Each structure stands twice: as C-alpha cells, then as structure tokens.
mmCIF file of C-alpha atoms in Angstrom:
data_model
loop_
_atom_site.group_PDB
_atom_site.id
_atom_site.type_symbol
_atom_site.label_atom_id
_atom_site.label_comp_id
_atom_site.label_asym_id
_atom_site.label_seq_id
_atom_site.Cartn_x
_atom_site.Cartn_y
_atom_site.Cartn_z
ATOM 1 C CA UNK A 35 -15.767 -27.993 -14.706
ATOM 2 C CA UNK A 36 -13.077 -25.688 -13.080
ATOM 3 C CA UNK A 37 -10.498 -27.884 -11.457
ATOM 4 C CA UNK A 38 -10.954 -28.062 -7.870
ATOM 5 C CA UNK A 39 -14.444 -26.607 -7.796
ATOM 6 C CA UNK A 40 -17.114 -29.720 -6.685
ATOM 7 C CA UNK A 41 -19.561 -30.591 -9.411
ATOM 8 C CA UNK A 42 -22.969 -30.933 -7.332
ATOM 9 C CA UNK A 43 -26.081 -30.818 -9.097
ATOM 10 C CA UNK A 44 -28.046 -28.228 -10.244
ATOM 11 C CA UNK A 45 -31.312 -28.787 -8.392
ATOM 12 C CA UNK A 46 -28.616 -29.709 -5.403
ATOM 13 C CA UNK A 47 -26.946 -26.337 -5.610
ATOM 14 C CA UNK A 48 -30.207 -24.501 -6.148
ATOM 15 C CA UNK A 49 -31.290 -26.222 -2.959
ATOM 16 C CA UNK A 50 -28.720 -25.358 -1.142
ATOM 17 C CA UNK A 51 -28.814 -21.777 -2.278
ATOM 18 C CA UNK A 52 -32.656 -21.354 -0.844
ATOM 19 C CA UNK A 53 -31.790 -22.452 2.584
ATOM 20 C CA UNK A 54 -29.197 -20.148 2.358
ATOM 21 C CA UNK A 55 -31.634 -17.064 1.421
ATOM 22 C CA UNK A 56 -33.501 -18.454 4.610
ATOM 23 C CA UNK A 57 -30.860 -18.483 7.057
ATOM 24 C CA UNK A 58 -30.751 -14.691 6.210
ATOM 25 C CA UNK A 59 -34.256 -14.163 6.429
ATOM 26 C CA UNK A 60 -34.393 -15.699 10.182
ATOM 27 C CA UNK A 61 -31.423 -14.038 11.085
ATOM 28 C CA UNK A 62 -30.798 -10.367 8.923
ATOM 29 C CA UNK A 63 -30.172 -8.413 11.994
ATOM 30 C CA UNK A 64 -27.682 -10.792 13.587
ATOM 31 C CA UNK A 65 -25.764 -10.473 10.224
ATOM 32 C CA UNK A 66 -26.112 -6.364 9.931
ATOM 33 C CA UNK A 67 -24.988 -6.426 13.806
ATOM 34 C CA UNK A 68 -21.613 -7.641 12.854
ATOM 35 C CA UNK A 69 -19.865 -5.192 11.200
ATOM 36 C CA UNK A 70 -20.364 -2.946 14.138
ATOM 37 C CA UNK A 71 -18.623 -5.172 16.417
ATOM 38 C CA UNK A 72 -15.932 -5.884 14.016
ATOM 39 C CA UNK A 73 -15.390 -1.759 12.088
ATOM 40 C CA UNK A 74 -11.976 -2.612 11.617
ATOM 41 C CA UNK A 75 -12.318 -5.430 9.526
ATOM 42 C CA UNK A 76 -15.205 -4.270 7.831
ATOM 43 C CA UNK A 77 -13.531 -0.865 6.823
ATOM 44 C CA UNK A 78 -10.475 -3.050 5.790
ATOM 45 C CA UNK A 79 -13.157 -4.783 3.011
ATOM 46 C CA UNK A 80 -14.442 -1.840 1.943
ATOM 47 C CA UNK A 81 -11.120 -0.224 1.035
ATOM 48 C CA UNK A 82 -9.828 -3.190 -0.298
ATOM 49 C CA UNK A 83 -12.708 -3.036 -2.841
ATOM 50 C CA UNK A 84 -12.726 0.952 -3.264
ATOM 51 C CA UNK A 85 -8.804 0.252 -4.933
ATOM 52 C CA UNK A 86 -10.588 -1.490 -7.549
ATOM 53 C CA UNK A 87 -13.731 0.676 -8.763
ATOM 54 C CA UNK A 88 -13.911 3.280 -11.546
ATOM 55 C CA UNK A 89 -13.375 6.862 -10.501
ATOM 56 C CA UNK A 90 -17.350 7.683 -10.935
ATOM 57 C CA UNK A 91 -20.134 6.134 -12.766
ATOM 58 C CA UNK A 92 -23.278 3.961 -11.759
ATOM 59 C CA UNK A 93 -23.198 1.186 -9.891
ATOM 60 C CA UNK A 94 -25.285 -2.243 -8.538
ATOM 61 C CA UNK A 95 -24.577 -4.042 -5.832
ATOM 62 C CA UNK A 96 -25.638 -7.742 -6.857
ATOM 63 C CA UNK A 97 -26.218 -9.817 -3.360
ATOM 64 C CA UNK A 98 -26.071 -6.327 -1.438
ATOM 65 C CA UNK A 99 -27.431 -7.865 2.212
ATOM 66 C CA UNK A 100 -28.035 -4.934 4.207
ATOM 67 C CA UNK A 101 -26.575 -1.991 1.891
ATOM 68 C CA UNK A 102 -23.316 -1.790 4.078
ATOM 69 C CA UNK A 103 -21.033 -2.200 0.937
ATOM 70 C CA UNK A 104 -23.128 -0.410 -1.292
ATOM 71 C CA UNK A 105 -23.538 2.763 0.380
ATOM 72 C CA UNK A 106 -20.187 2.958 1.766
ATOM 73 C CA UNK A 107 -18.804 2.396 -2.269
ATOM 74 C CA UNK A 108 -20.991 4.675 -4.248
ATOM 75 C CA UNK A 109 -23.462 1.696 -5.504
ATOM 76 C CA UNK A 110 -26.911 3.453 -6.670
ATOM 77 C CA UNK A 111 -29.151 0.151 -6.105
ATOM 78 C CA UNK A 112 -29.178 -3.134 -4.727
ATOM 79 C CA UNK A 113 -30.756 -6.496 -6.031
ATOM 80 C CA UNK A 114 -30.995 -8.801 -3.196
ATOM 81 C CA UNK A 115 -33.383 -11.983 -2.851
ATOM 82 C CA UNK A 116 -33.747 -11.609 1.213
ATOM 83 C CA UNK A 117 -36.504 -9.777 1.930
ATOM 84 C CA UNK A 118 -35.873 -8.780 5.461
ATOM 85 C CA UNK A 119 -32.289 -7.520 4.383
ATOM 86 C CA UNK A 120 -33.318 -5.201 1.893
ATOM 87 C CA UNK A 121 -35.988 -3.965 4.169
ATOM 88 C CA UNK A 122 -32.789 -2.870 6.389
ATOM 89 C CA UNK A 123 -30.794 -1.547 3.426
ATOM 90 C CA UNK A 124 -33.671 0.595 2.414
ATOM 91 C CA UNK A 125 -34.335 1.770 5.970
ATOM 92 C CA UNK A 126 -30.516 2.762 5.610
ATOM 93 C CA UNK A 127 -31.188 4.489 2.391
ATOM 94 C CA UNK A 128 -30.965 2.128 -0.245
ATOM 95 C CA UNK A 129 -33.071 1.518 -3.653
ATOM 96 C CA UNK A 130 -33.520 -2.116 -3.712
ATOM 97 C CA UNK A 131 -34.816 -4.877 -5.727
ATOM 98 C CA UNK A 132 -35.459 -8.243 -4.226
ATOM 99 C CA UNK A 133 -33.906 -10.962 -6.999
ATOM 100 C CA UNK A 134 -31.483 -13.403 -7.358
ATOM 101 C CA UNK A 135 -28.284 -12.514 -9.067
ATOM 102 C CA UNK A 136 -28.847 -15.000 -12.234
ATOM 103 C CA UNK A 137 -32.026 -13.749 -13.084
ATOM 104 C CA UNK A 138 -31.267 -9.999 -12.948
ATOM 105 C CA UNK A 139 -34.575 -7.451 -13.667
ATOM 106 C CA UNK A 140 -32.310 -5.044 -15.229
ATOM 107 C CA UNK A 141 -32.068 -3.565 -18.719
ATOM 108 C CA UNK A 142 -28.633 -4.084 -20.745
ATOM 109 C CA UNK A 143 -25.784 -2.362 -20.623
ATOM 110 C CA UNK A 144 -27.337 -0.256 -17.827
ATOM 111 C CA UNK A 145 -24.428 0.100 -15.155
ATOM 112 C CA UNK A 146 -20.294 1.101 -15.208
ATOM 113 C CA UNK A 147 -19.709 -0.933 -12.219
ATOM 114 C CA UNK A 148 -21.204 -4.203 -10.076
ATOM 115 C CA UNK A 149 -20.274 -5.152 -6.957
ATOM 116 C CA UNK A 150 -20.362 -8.448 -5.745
ATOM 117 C CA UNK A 151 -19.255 -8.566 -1.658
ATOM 118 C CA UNK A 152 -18.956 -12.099 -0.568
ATOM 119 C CA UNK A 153 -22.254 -13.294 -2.709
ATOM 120 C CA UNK A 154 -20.448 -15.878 -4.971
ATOM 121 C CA UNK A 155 -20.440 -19.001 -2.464
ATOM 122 C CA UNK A 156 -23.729 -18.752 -2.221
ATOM 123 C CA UNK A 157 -25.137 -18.484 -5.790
ATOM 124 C CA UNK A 158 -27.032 -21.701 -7.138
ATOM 125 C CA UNK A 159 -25.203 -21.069 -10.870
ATOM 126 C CA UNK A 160 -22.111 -19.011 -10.570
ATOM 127 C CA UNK A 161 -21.196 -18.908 -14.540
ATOM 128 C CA UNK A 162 -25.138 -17.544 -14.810
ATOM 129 C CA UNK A 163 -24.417 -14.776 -12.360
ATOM 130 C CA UNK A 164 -21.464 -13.467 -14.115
ATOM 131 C CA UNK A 165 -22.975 -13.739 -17.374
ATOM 132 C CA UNK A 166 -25.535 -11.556 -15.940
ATOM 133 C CA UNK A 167 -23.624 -9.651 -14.073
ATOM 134 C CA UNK A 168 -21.849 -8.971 -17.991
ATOM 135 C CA UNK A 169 -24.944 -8.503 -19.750
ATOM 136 C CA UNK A 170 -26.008 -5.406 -17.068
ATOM 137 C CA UNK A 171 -22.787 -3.671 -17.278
ATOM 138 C CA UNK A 172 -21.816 -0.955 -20.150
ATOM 139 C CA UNK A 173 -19.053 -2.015 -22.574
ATOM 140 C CA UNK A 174 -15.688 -1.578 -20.787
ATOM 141 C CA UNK A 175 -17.661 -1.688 -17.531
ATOM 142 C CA UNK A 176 -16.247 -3.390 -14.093
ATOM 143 C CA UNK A 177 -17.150 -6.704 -12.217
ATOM 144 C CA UNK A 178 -15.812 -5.856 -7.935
ATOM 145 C CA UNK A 179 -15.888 -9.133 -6.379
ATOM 146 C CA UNK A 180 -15.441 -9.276 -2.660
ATOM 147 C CA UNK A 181 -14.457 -13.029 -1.693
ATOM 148 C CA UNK A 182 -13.225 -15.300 1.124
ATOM 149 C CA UNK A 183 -10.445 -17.350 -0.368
ATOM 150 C CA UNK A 184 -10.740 -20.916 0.316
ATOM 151 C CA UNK A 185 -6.962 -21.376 -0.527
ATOM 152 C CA UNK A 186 -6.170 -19.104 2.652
ATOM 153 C CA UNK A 187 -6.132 -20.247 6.466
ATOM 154 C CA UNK A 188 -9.431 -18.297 7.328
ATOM 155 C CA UNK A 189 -10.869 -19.802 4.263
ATOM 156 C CA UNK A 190 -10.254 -23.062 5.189
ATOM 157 C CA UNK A 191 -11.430 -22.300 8.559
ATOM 158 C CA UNK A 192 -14.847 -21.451 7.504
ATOM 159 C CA UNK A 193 -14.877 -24.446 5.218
ATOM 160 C CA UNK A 194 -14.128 -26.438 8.241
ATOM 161 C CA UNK A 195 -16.602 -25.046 10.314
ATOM 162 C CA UNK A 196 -19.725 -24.757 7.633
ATOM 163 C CA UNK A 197 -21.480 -27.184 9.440
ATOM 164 C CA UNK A 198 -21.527 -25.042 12.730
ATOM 165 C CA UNK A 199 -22.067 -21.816 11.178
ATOM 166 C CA UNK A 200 -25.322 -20.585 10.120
ATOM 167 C CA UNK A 201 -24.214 -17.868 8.003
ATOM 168 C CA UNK A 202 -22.013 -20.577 5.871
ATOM 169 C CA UNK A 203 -23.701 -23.875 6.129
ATOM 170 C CA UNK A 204 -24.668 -23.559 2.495
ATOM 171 C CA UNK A 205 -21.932 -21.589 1.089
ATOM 172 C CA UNK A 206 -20.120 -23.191 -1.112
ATOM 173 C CA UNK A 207 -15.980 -21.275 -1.099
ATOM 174 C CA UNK A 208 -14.069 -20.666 -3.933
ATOM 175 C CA UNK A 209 -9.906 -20.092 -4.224
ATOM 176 C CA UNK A 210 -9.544 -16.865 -6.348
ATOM 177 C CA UNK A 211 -7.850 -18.416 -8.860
ATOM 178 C CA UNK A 212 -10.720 -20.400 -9.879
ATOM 179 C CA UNK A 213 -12.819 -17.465 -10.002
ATOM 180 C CA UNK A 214 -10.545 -15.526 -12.114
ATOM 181 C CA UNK A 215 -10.863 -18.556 -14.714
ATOM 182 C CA UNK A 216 -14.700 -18.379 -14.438
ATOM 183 C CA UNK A 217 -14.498 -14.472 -15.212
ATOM 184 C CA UNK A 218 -11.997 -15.121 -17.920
ATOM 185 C CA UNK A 219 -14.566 -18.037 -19.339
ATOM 186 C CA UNK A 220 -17.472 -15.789 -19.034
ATOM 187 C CA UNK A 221 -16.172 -12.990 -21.329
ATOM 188 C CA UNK A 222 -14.405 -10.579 -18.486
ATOM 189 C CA UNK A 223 -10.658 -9.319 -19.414
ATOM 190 C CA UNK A 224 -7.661 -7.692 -17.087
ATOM 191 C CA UNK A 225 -8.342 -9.151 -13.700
ATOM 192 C CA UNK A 226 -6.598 -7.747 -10.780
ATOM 193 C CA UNK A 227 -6.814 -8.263 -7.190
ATOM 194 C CA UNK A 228 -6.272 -6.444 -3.885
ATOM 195 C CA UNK A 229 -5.828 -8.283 -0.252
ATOM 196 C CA UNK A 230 -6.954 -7.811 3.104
ATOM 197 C CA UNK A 231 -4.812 -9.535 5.366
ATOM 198 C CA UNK A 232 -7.148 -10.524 8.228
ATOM 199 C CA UNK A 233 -5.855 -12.290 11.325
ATOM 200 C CA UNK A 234 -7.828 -16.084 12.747
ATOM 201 C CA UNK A 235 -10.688 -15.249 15.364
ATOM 202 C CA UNK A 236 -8.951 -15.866 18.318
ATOM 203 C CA UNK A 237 -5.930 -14.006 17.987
ATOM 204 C CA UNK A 238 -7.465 -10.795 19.919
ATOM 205 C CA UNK A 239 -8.874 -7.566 17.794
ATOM 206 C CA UNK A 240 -7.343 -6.509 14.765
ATOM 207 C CA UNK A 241 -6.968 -3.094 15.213
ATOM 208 C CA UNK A 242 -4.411 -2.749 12.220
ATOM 209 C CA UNK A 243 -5.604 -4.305 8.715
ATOM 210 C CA UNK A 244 -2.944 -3.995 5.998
ATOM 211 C CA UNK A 245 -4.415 -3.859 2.508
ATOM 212 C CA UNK A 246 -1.884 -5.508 -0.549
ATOM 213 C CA UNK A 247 -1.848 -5.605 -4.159
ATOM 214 C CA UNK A 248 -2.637 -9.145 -5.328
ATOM 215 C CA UNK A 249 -3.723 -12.046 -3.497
ATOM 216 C CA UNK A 250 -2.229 -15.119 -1.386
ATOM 217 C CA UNK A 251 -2.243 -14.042 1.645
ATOM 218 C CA UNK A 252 -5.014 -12.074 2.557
ATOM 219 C CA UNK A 253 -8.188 -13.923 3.357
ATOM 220 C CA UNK A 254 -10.411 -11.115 2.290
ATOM 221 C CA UNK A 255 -9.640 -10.299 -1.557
ATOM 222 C CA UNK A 256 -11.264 -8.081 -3.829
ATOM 223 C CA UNK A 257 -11.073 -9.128 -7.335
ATOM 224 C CA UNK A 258 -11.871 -6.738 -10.444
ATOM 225 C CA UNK A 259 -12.334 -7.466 -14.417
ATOM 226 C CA UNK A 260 -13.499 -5.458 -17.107
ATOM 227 C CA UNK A 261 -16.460 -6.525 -19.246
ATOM 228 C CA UNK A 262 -15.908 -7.663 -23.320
ATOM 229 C CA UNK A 263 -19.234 -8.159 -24.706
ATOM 230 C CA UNK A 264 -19.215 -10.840 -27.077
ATOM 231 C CA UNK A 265 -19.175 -9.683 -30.647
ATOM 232 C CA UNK A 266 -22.109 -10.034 -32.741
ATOM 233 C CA UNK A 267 -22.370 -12.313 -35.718
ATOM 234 C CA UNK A 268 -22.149 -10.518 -39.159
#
C-alpha cells in the first residue's frame, strides 16, 4: 500500500465506485452544466493538460463524462460506464463506449495517448486502471492525468465536504505524489506535471487562471508519463 492512501476493501471500493456511476446517471446534465458557468476554470484544465500531450496521434479518453475534455484535446473515443453521459458526449460528437476503466474493450497497443480528467478518485482498483490504461497504449505512448490534489487547500476542501457533495461523496482523492508512485509501480517512466492554480469558491470569479510547470500549488494538476511495456521473458 502507497503511504497515505486508505486501504478499504475491494468489494468496499467497488461499492463505492457504483454509487458513484449512479450519482452521474441521476444527475449528467447538472455535471455537463458546469463548465459553462465556470469557462474560465474549465479552459484553465484543458490547457493545463494540452502542455502535456504528444504533438498528434490517437487518443482515448478513459472516464470521458460528457466528451468536454476529449473533444476540446484531440481524443478520438471515449470509454465511459455512465450511460446518460455518453449519450451527451455522443450528442456532442463523440464515439463512445460505455465501460469501466479496468476492464477496457480495447485491443493492445491501440492508442499514442489516454487521457484521464479527474476519473482516478473514483475508480474501484486504481493500479488495474493504469495497468490498463498501459496495456492500450503503443510503446512510448502517454498516460494525461487530470487530478484534484488532496495535498492542496481545494483538495482538502472537497475532502472535507464529500459528505455534502454529490458529485464527490464516493470519490476517494489522491496527493499527486502518490499517484506518480502508482504510475512509476505500474510500469510508466518520466512523469511530469503542469498546475492550475485555482482560487477557493468563495473568493469571487476567477477570471485569470495562471498555468505552472510542476505541482504544489495548483489544485488542478495535470500529470503525464510515458508507457514501458514490460519485457517479455526469453
């Protein structure tokens, strides 16, 4: 176990994880409806993850919700395991697939880039998912993660408030640091990170979002690795 990261159970986190996938079902346009009231922010994420793709290729968006990240970042098909959110992102114009990110329906080595936009916390089996994530991606191929940081004051905000927010009651946060260790563990190499740094609600709209290199600060971060297949047995 990764320091710091809680060691529920399996059949505890995969619980957790459906009622998650419900809370989206019940309430998909709710979600969508937010990054029109909040286009600052939201064009502050998706830059902070454009700094990390490759300059062209084929992409997935694993966990892609509505399609907003994936058709704003080049990402030829979504797997997602809501039904009424794909239904948006293919009204938007979005090939999806509904699955859940550990049990991908995709053929090996199939993609140059997956993006991951603020999926992780609710996975049932996060090592799974990036194993999977690995297996889909070509050789040399890139992992995009787009995460709240728990180890930030918004993070620990939401983790505060969980129990009062339906979007989050069954998301489970991460620091960045410990996912970098679970990339490292699961066979991904040079990780790098970007930052968003995005102001408390409450402090009146952000019309400016600055966008650094690395990550301790921002409370949005977008963290990239590139994929090592393990090598085969002789």
């Amino acid at each position: 176990m990764i320091h710091g990261v809680s060691s529920m159970s399996k059949s505890s986190l995969e619980t957790q994880a459906a009622q998650g996938i419900a809370v989206f079902d019940r309430l998909a346009r709710e979600y969508d409806q937010w990054f029109d009231h909040h286009p600052e922010i939201y064009q502050a994420e998706v830059e902070t993850l454009r700094r990390l793709l490759p300059a062209s290729g084929d992409g997935v968006e694993i966990g892609a919700g509505t399609g907003r990240f994936a058709l704003a970042l080049g990402a030829m098909l979504g797997i997602e395991p809501s039904w009424p959110m794909a239904r948006i992102a293919q009204a938007q114009g979005l090939m999806t697939v509904q699955a859940v990110g550990e049990h991908l329906p995709l053929p090996n080595g199939r993609f140059d880039f997956a993006l991951l936009v603020t999926v992780i916390c609710f996975v049932a089996d996060l090592p799974t998912l990036l194993c999977e994530t690995g297996r889909v991606l070509k050789p040399g191929g890139r992992i995009v993660i787009g995460l709240i940081d728990l180890d930030t004051p918004l993070g620990r905000l939401y983790e505060s408030r969980r129990a009062t927010n339906p979007f989050y009651r069954y998301a489970h946060f991460y620091t960045t640091d410990q996912v970098i260790d679970m990339l490292l563990g699961a066979g991904f190499h040079q990780p790098w990170t970007y930052q968003a740094i995005i102001d408390l609600p409450g402090e009146g709209p952000q019309v400016d979002v600055p966008i650094r290199p690395g990550h301790g600060e921002g409370s949005f971060v977008g963290l990239s690795a590139i994929w090592s297949p393990p090598a085969r047995m002789p």
